[in-house]
Structure formats: structure tokens, C-alpha cells
DNA sequence: CCTACCGATCGGTAGG
DNA sequence: CCTACCGATCGGTAGG
């Protein structure tokens, strides 16, 4: 405990608000933090309990707010879900782009190296520590509104776009036998489903997972 | 319309109940039908809207009951969910067993024929018309109680048991390169995810899907 | 961002 | 299986 001073005034000295106009940068940073805390907490709860089974009161409590306060930051529970999903897709696309660039610098764009980068990056997005955002998208997007779903479809297409030429090249070179379209759907499904069974503590590492997936899907020629 | 008789008494002749002790077989058959209607309607609604987003009133209305009546047949909404899932797993196991027997008679147990039968049967369980039960299991089992989940784990192990020796044989013969355990998890994931994107109206048939999956996962040697 | 609150909905039950 | 109902919870809001 410190004695009352200018920053911690005695109770009789208007304890409610700081004097003068609040500094804008500080206020915005605080707002951004609170909003971000809500998104992060919501992602975790939505992933663990599901969207419907998570109340906005749960989320408020997780960040130390009262029950009505999340609606100061988000106009509805749905908007909060969409914010979670949008952030997940943006970071997934960022991670994927970086992985492809790293690979391009190392290997002059061999398609097997590219698909390896895509799969490894995808596993990290799904299974990396604290990465609850994309799993929420995969399993809770049904709760989105029509307009939100439309916007999400665009993000998913952006994300999947780099897979198509890589799989086409692997098909042309004989490493992939099934059709490119069905292969993409089946491969992404196999990866996405890992959210259901992968256990960080025991079992395989993401690197082992990646190698197994490549050995399963692609021929050596 | 038929004239009032012993089976359809006139209104003044105690219309509430038939006289005497109800014939047990008839009563049980009626109960079974109502119960079965509830399970079927619940499966459809749970699949379309999710478990949490479906109210017991929705289910009651779908079979022409009033709001409290489903609880005459099931002691809780959860018990109804478990009935849906249990029926789905039983019919999946039955279908799978029959598929393996058909294949055994035709091909003397070639592992490639066996895996083909397993995959084709799995797609039918997931994507066949009216087969909502197993998809509900895949996406709503989180809502089960601990005891229900334990019982379900046994059913899932029973279902997956035939896959292990078949995949092991394919691994030994060089048709499968990745480890048997990770292969099984990734393959079943790829198939299960088809629930998310398969459209009965357009797109591929279950037969084309099966062929694509086999071409994707297994080497020709 | 808190306080106090509202209308709606939900799973479930008693009693017949 | 219906009728009538209950307690609890929930998303969301007004007003500060």
C-alpha cells in the first residue's frame, strides 16, 4: 500500500476519473488490449466448450469484466465469433506465406518442398500452442450469419489458393495420382481432423506428423 | 371415415382409452415407433443445426408431439443424443461387417479389396441419404456425459478394429508407406471431413470418391 | 466499462 | 402422451 498522492487520490478527491482530456494514444491502446483480450479468451472458450455452450458471461468473467461489458466492444456474440475467426484466418495466411517464402529461398521451388511447407504450416496453425482461432473456425462456422459466411469464404479461398498449383505440379510429375480437386479436399480434411485426436503432450511432434502425411499422400516415383 | 364401432367408439362411450388390458405387443410396437421417430427427427435436426441449437421443442414439433412429451420417452435431451449416436454406430458396424463379408466371398481377402470395402462402406455411413446418425456422433459427441463417452469409445474401437490388420498388411506389402497408426488417423480424418464438403446433388459419386481416396493413399507397387 | 434489468427461451417436471 | 408450469440462463440494452 502506498500513501494517497496525485495518482492515488484520497477518497474525497474525485476518485472516478483522471483530470483533463485522456491521452488518445493511451486510450486506444487500452481499448485494443481489452478487445484483444476478449478475442483471445473467446477463442479458448469457444474451442473448449463450443460456441453455443459458451455464454458471454463466461467470456466476460475470463477477462475480469462484468456481464454486459463485452457488448461495449462487440455488438453481438456473433460479431465476437467472427472476430476470432477472422484473426485466425489472417494469421494462418501470414504463417503460410512466410513458410512458402522460406522454402523458396532454400530449394528453388521444388513442389515437394512447397507441399511440405504448406502441410507443416497448416499443422502449426491447427495444433500450435495457443492457436485456438482456426479450430474455432473449422468447428463453429455454422453459427455465423450469411454475410459473415460469405466474407469467410473469401478468406478460405485466399488460404487454399497456393495449394492448387502445387498439387497440380505434383500430379503432373506423377507424385500424386488422384484428381487435384478431390486430393485437395481429402488432404485438407485429413489435416483438419487432427484437431480431434492430436495430443501435444504424448504422441508425435508436428514434424513427425508432417512427414507421415507426406509419406501417405505422395508417391516417390 | 368409418362408422363408429368397437374400435372407434362414439364420443359418449368413453373415448379416452380402449377397454380391458392393452395388448402388450401392440403397445410396445407403438412405443417403439414413437421412440424411433424421435430418434430419427433428432438426428436430422442435430445434424442440421447442431445439438445446442436444437431445442427439445423443435424435436417434439417435428414428430407432432407437444413440448414436454419427448421426456416421456427419454429422460433427458442428452439421452436422446446418445440414442442417436448409438444407433448410428450400430448400423455403421453392421454395414461394415456386411461389406467385408461380401468382399471376402469375391476376392479371397486381398487387402486392397478389403480397404476398398472399408472405405466405401464408411462413405455410405457418412454420406448416404438419411444417414445423419454418425455425422452427429462426429460433430456433437462433445455434448455427451463422461459415462456416455466411455461407452462410445468402446463402440468406436469396435468399428475401427478391422482397419488395423488391413492397413498393417498394406504396409507390409509396400502399398502404404507411413506408419500404420498415423495412417489410420489421417485416412479416417480425410473421410470424416467429407461430411463438410460433399454435396449429393452435384459433384462426385460415392464410387468416385472411394476410387480417389484409394488412389491418394495407396501406392501401386 | 459497470449497474440493473428485460424479454425470450430452454430443459425438465407434476399430475393427469 | 398432453397441460400447465417452473426455475434458470441467456443475449442484449439503457443510462450513466
Short mmCIF file of N, CA, C and O (backbone and C1' of nucleotides) in Angstrom, two decimals, chain B residues 34 64-66 69 72-73, chain D residues 1-7:
data_model
loop_
_atom_site.label_atom_id
_atom_site.label_comp_id
_atom_site.label_asym_id
_atom_site.label_seq_id
_atom_site.Cartn_x
_atom_site.Cartn_y
_atom_site.Cartn_z
N UNK B 34 -42.87 -44.46 -31.89
CA UNK B 34 -42.75 -43.07 -31.45
C UNK B 34 -41.31 -42.77 -31.04
O UNK B 34 -40.76 -41.73 -31.40
N UNK B 64 -44.73 -34.13 -34.28
CA UNK B 64 -46.12 -33.87 -33.93
C UNK B 64 -46.47 -34.08 -32.47
O UNK B 64 -47.61 -34.37 -32.12
N UNK B 65 -45.47 -33.93 -31.62
CA UNK B 65 -45.73 -34.03 -30.18
C UNK B 65 -45.77 -32.64 -29.56
O UNK B 65 -45.38 -31.66 -30.19
N UNK B 66 -46.19 -32.58 -28.32
CA UNK B 66 -46.14 -31.32 -27.58
C UNK B 66 -44.84 -31.26 -26.78
O UNK B 66 -44.14 -32.26 -26.63
N UNK B 69 -43.48 -33.88 -24.21
CA UNK B 69 -43.66 -35.31 -24.45
C UNK B 69 -42.38 -36.09 -24.76
O UNK B 69 -42.31 -37.28 -24.43
N UNK B 72 -41.19 -38.19 -21.98
CA UNK B 72 -41.82 -39.46 -21.66
C UNK B 72 -40.99 -40.62 -22.23
O UNK B 72 -40.94 -41.70 -21.67
N UNK B 73 -40.31 -40.37 -23.34
CA UNK B 73 -39.54 -41.43 -24.00
C UNK B 73 -38.06 -41.40 -23.61
O UNK B 73 -37.40 -42.44 -23.62
P DC D 1 -46.12 -41.19 -28.32
"O5'" DC D 1 -46.78 -40.09 -27.36
"C5'" DC D 1 -48.16 -40.07 -27.40
"C4'" DC D 1 -48.68 -39.13 -26.38
"C3'" DC D 1 -48.10 -37.72 -26.38
"O3'" DC D 1 -49.00 -36.90 -27.11
"C1'" DC D 1 -48.64 -38.53 -24.19
P DC D 2 -48.74 -35.34 -27.36
"O5'" DC D 2 -49.68 -34.63 -26.27
"C5'" DC D 2 -51.07 -34.89 -26.28
"C4'" DC D 2 -51.75 -34.15 -25.15
"C3'" DC D 2 -51.46 -32.65 -25.10
"O3'" DC D 2 -52.67 -31.96 -24.84
"C1'" DC D 2 -50.87 -33.63 -23.03
P DT D 3 -52.81 -30.38 -24.95
"O5'" DT D 3 -52.77 -29.89 -23.45
"C5'" DT D 3 -53.59 -30.54 -22.49
"C4'" DT D 3 -53.44 -29.86 -21.15
"C3'" DT D 3 -53.12 -28.36 -21.23
"O3'" DT D 3 -53.96 -27.68 -20.31
"C1'" DT D 3 -51.44 -29.48 -19.96
P DA D 4 -54.00 -26.06 -20.27
"O5'" DA D 4 -53.02 -25.74 -19.06
"C5'" DA D 4 -53.12 -26.51 -17.87
"C4'" DA D 4 -51.94 -26.17 -16.97
"C3'" DA D 4 -51.50 -24.70 -17.07
"O3'" DA D 4 -51.44 -24.18 -15.76
"C1'" DA D 4 -49.64 -26.14 -17.37
P DC D 5 -51.07 -22.62 -15.49
"O5'" DC D 5 -49.57 -22.75 -14.98
"C5'" DC D 5 -49.26 -23.86 -14.11
"C4'" DC D 5 -47.78 -24.09 -14.09
"C3'" DC D 5 -46.91 -22.84 -14.01
"O3'" DC D 5 -46.62 -22.60 -12.65
"C1'" DC D 5 -45.95 -24.62 -15.32
P DC D 6 -45.77 -21.31 -12.25
"O5'" DC D 6 -44.37 -21.94 -11.82
"C5'" DC D 6 -44.29 -23.30 -11.39
"C4'" DC D 6 -42.82 -23.66 -11.28
"C3'" DC D 6 -41.95 -22.43 -11.02
"O3'" DC D 6 -41.02 -22.70 -9.99
"C1'" DC D 6 -41.23 -23.57 -13.00
P DG D 7 -40.37 -21.48 -9.22
"O5'" DG D 7 -38.83 -21.72 -9.53
"C5'" DG D 7 -38.27 -23.04 -9.39
"C4'" DG D 7 -36.98 -23.10 -10.16
"C3'" DG D 7 -36.04 -21.91 -9.87
"O3'" DG D 7 -34.73 -22.44 -9.72
"C1'" DG D 7 -36.53 -22.05 -12.20
#
